[in-house]
Amino acid sequence: MTVLVDRLHGKASILVMIETAYAKINLALHVRRRREDGYHELETLFAFVDAGDTLSAHTSEQDQVTTTGEFAGGIDDPFDNLVAKALSALPRAEGMGMGIILEKNLPVAAGLGGGSADAGAVFRLVERLHGLPDDWQARAAKLGADVPCCVRSETVIGRGTGTALEPIENELTGTPVLLVNPRIPLATGPVFKAWDQTDHGPLPEGTARQITLEGRNDLEAPAVALCPAIAEVLEKLGKGQAWLTRMSGSGATCFALYDTLEARDAAAAQLAKFHPEWWTLAGKLR
């Protein structure tokens, strides 16, 4: 959304833009091997929920970042987060800065690509005003493996470290989804370190739905070992009418996919009744 706001009785106009940083989930995540550079070779199916953090941006002489929202405290240094880094990574003319207020609605260290989604939203904001450089994908990849896919926030297959993106036939748009996090941060590094180092096979072929149904998340077991609450979340989600439940990324957020909004909302109501301490987000796949 783009809004023109007049200030000083029309003497100055400030361009205000609002962009959603869509929550990322991994419908499937296969870890193939640990590379010599220390990273892991992945095959994953990225998807995005139609909700997430909110970025409000206005034109400014200098770049400025302010963080608010429920999970703002999870960002140690708001001036060194991925929003600020994404702004610095994109060329603009002198004096063409942006002031951004980041409303942090997604939990941090949760397997939702929150920081990467925020950076992707910055790329879209800058694109509206200035366009993106031809090498924007390389610039995005330097910020993090999930950032390139978050720029467009579309269902795609990711390979390599997750930065090599391939289009996929996607019939899942509009699928009701429920995200649940036990409010326990889980860092990515220890989860990968606890992975069993076993290649359990490649990502299946087919449509997004087929890959989702036949795929898996190889980080689920090590994540559960580090954070047993994940198993409880998956158990509770499995008692509803979901056609699939799985952990996203390296955890601790789990998701459930439903055929109807009514089934999703019924599951959300049950969780709110018995586990009001858990964080939940009801949405639809983009």
JSON list of C-alpha atoms in Angstrom, two decimals, residues 3 17 44 46 54 65 82-84 111 116 148 213 237 254 263 274-275 281 286:
[
{"chain": "A", "resi": 3, "resn": "VAL", "atom": "CA", "xyz": [-0.06, 6.62, 0.80]},
{"chain": "A", "resi": 17, "resn": "MET", "atom": "CA", "xyz": [4.54, 2.99, 2.23]},
{"chain": "A", "resi": 44, "resn": "THR", "atom": "CA", "xyz": [13.49, -27.27, 0.35]},
{"chain": "A", "resi": 46, "resn": "PHE", "atom": "CA", "xyz": [9.53, -22.54, 0.47]},
{"chain": "A", "resi": 54, "resn": "THR", "atom": "CA", "xyz": [4.77, -4.97, 9.13]},
{"chain": "A", "resi": 65, "resn": "VAL", "atom": "CA", "xyz": [15.19, 1.99, 11.62]},
{"chain": "A", "resi": 82, "resn": "LEU", "atom": "CA", "xyz": [18.56, -7.28, 8.57]},
{"chain": "A", "resi": 83, "resn": "VAL", "atom": "CA", "xyz": [16.34, -4.28, 7.83]},
{"chain": "A", "resi": 84, "resn": "ALA", "atom": "CA", "xyz": [19.25, -1.90, 8.32]},
{"chain": "A", "resi": 111, "resn": "GLY", "atom": "CA", "xyz": [12.01, -21.09, 11.79]},
{"chain": "A", "resi": 116, "resn": "SER", "atom": "CA", "xyz": [14.96, -12.59, 6.13]},
{"chain": "A", "resi": 148, "resn": "PRO", "atom": "CA", "xyz": [16.47, -14.19, -1.99]},
{"chain": "A", "resi": 213, "resn": "LEU", "atom": "CA", "xyz": [2.78, -34.65, 1.25]},
{"chain": "A", "resi": 237, "resn": "LEU", "atom": "CA", "xyz": [-1.97, -29.97, 15.92]},
{"chain": "A", "resi": 254, "resn": "CYS", "atom": "CA", "xyz": [5.14, -25.77, 13.57]},
{"chain": "A", "resi": 263, "resn": "ALA", "atom": "CA", "xyz": [-11.30, -26.43, 10.43]},
{"chain": "A", "resi": 274, "resn": "PHE", "atom": "CA", "xyz": [-5.77, -25.26, 26.45]},
{"chain": "A", "resi": 275, "resn": "HIS", "atom": "CA", "xyz": [-2.46, -23.52, 25.61]},
{"chain": "A", "resi": 281, "resn": "LEU", "atom": "CA", "xyz": [-1.02, -17.10, 13.68]},
{"chain": "A", "resi": 286, "resn": "ARG", "atom": "CA", "xyz": [0.13, -16.99, -0.74]}
]
